[in-house]
Coordinates of C-alpha atoms in Angstrom, one line a residue:
X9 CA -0.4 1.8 14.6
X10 CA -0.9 1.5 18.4
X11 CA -0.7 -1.4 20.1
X12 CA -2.8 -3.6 18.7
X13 CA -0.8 -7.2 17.7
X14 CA -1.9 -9.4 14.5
X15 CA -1.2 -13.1 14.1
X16 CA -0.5 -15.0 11.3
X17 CA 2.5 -18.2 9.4
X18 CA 4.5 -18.1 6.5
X19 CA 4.2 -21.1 4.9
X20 CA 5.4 -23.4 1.9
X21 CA 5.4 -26.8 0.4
X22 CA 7.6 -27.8 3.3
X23 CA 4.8 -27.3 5.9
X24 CA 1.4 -27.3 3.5
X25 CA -1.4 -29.0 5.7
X26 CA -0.1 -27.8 9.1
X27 CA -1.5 -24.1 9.1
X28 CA -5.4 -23.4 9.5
X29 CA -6.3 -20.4 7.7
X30 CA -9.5 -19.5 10.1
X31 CA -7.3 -18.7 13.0
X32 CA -4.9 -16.4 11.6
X33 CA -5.0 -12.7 10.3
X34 CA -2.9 -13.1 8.0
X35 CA -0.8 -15.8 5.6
X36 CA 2.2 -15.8 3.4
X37 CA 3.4 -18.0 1.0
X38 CA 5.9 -18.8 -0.5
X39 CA 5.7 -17.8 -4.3
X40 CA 9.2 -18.2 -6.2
X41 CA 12.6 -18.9 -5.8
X42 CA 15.3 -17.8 -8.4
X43 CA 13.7 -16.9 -12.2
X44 CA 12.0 -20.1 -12.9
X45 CA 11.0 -21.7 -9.3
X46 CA 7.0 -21.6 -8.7
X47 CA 6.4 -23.2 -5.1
X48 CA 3.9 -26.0 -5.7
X49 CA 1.6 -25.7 -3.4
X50 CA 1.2 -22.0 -3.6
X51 CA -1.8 -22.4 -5.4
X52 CA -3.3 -25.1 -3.3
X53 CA -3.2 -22.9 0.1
X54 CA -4.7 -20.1 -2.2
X55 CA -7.8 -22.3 -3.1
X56 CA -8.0 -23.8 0.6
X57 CA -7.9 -20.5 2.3
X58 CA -11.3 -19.6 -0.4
X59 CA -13.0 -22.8 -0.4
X60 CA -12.8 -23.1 3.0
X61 CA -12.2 -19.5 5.2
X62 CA -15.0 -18.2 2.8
X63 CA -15.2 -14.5 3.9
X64 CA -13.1 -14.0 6.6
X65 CA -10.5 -14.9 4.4
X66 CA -6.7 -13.7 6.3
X67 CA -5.0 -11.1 4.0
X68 CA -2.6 -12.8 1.9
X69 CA 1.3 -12.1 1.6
X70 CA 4.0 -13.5 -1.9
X71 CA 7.3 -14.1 -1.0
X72 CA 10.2 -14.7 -2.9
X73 CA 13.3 -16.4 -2.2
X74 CA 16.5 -14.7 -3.4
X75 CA 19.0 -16.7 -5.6
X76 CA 21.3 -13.8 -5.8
X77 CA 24.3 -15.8 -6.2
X78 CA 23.1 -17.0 -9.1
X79 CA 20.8 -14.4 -11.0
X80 CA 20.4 -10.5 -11.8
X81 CA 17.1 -9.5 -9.5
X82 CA 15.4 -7.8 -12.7
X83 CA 14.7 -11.5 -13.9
X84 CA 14.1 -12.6 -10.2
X85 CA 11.4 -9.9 -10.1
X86 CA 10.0 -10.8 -13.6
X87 CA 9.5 -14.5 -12.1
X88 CA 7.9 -13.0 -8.6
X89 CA 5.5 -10.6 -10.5
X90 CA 4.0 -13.3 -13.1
X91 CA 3.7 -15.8 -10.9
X92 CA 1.8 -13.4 -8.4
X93 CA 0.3 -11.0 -10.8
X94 CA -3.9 -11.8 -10.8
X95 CA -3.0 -10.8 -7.1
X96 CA -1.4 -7.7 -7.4
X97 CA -2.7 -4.7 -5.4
X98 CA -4.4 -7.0 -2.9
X99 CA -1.4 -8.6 -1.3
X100 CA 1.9 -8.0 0.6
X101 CA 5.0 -8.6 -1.0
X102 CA 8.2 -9.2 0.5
X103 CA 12.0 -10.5 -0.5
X104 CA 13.3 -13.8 1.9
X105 CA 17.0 -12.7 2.2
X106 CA 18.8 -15.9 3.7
X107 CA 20.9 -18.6 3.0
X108 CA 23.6 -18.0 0.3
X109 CA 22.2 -14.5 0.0
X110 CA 23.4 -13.3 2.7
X111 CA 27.3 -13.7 1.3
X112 CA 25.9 -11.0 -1.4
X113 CA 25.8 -7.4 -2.1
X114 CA 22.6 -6.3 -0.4
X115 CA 22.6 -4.3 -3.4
X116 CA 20.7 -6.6 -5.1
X117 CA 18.5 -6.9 -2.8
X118 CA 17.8 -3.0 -2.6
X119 CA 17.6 -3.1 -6.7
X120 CA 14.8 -6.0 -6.3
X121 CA 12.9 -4.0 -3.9
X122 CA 12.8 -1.4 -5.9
X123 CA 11.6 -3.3 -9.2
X124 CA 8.8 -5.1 -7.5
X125 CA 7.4 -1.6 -5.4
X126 CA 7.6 0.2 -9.1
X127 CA 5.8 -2.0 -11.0
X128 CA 3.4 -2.8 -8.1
X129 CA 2.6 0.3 -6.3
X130 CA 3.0 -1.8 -3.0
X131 CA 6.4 -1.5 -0.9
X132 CA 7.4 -5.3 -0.3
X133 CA 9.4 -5.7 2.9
X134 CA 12.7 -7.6 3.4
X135 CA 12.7 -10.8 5.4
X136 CA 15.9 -11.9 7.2
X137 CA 17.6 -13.0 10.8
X138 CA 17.7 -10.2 13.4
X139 CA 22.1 -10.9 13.2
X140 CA 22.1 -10.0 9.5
X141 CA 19.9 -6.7 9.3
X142 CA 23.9 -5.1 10.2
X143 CA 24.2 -5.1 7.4
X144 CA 21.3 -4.2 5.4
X145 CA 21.7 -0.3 6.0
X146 CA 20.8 0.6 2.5
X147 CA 17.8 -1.4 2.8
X148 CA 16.5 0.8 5.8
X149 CA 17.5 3.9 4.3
X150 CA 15.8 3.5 1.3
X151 CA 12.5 2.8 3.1
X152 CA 12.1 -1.0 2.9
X153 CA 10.0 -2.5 6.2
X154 CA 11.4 -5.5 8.2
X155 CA 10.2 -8.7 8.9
X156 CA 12.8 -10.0 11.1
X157 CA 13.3 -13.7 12.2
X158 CA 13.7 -13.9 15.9
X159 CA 13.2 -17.2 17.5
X160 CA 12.5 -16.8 21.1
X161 CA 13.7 -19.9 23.3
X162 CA 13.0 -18.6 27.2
X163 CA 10.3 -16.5 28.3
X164 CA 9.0 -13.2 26.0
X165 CA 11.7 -11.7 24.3
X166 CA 12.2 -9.2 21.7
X167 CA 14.2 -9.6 18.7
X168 CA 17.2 -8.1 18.3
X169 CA 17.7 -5.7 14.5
X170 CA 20.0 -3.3 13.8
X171 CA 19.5 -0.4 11.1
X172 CA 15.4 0.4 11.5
X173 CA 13.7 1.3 14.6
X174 CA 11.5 -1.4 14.7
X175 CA 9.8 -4.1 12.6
X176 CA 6.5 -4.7 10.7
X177 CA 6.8 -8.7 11.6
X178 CA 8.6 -10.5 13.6
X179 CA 8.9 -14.6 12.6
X180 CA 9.1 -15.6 16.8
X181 CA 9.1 -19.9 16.5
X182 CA 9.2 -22.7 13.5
X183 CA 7.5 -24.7 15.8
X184 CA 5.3 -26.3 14.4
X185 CA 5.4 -24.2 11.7
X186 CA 6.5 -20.3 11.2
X187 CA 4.4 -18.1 13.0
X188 CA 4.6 -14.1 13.0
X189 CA 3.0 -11.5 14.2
X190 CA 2.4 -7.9 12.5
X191 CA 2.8 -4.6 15.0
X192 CA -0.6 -2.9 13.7
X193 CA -4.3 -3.5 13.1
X194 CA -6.4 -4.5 10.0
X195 CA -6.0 -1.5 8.6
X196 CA -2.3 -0.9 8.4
X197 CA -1.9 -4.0 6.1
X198 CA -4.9 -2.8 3.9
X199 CA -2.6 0.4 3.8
X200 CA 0.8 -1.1 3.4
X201 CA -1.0 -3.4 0.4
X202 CA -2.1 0.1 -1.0
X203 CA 1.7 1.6 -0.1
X204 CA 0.5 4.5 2.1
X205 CA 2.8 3.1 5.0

């Protein structure tokens, strides 16, 4: 992947309007939350980033926030996949691991992961805080790419992870909105999308 550096937001009804599509390689959105949960402006940033990009349109990424405390992942998964699934094969796709789900098995997690690459062909990556990757081992050792969340307050600073040798992207500020960046070119998110890396 060399050394080339990608720049790009996660966004979701919490910061729609804030992120400009034309400046960024890449955008992810929130999708879901829990087996019912459809983010509503999902489909709003879709038709912004079409209507308006035109063809330098960023390559687009789904999330999904866990609810693990409250649901099996198979039915999290079925939510995730048709509410995502006229984009299937020409998106990333990832699992948001925070909040209450971080008192869970990561079990769940790993059985999620593992739904969603199956039925899509494309390996979705975890997202969570640098302090809890400690203890997502069997995350890293089945496979699953990090997107860790690393805010950086002084000077240029890398995150801290435990488990993998590095990350895919790193979440660096919320301010003023989340912004990432992606360790590779073009390319190796056309080939993670296709799940050759």
């Amino acid at each position: 992947m060399g050394n080339s550096i990608l720049l790009g937001a996660d966004v979701s009804h919490h910061n729609y309007g804030k992120v400009n599509p034309s400046q960024l390689d890449f955008v992810w959105l929130k999708a879901t939350e829990g087996v019912t949960y459809k983010d509503p402006k999902m489909d709003s940033y879709l038709k912004e980033m079409v209507d308006e990009v035109g063809v330098n349109v960023p390559f687009i990424g789904f999330y999904h926030y866990a609810r693990p405390e409250n649901n099996n992942p198979f039915k999290e998964a079925d939510n995730f996949l048709r509410t995502i699934e006229p984009h299937v094969g020409n998106c990333l796709l990832a699992l948001d691991w925070e909040g209450n789900a971080l008192k869970e098995d990561p079990k769940w997690a790993l059985e999620w992961l593992i739904c969603v690459e199956q039925k899509t062909g494309t390996k979705p990556l975890i997202y969570t805080s640098g302090s809890a990757t400690k203890n997502l081992d069997i995350i890293a050792k089945n496979g699953f790419h990090l997107w860790v969340a690393h805010y950086v307050s002084k000077g240029k600073q890398e995150p801290t992870f435990h488990n993998w040798s590095d990350y895919k992207f790193w979440q660096f500020t919320s301010t003023p909105f989340d912004i990432d960046i992606f360790k590779g070119t073009r390319a190796d998110l056309a080939a993670m999308i296709r799940g050759i890396i």
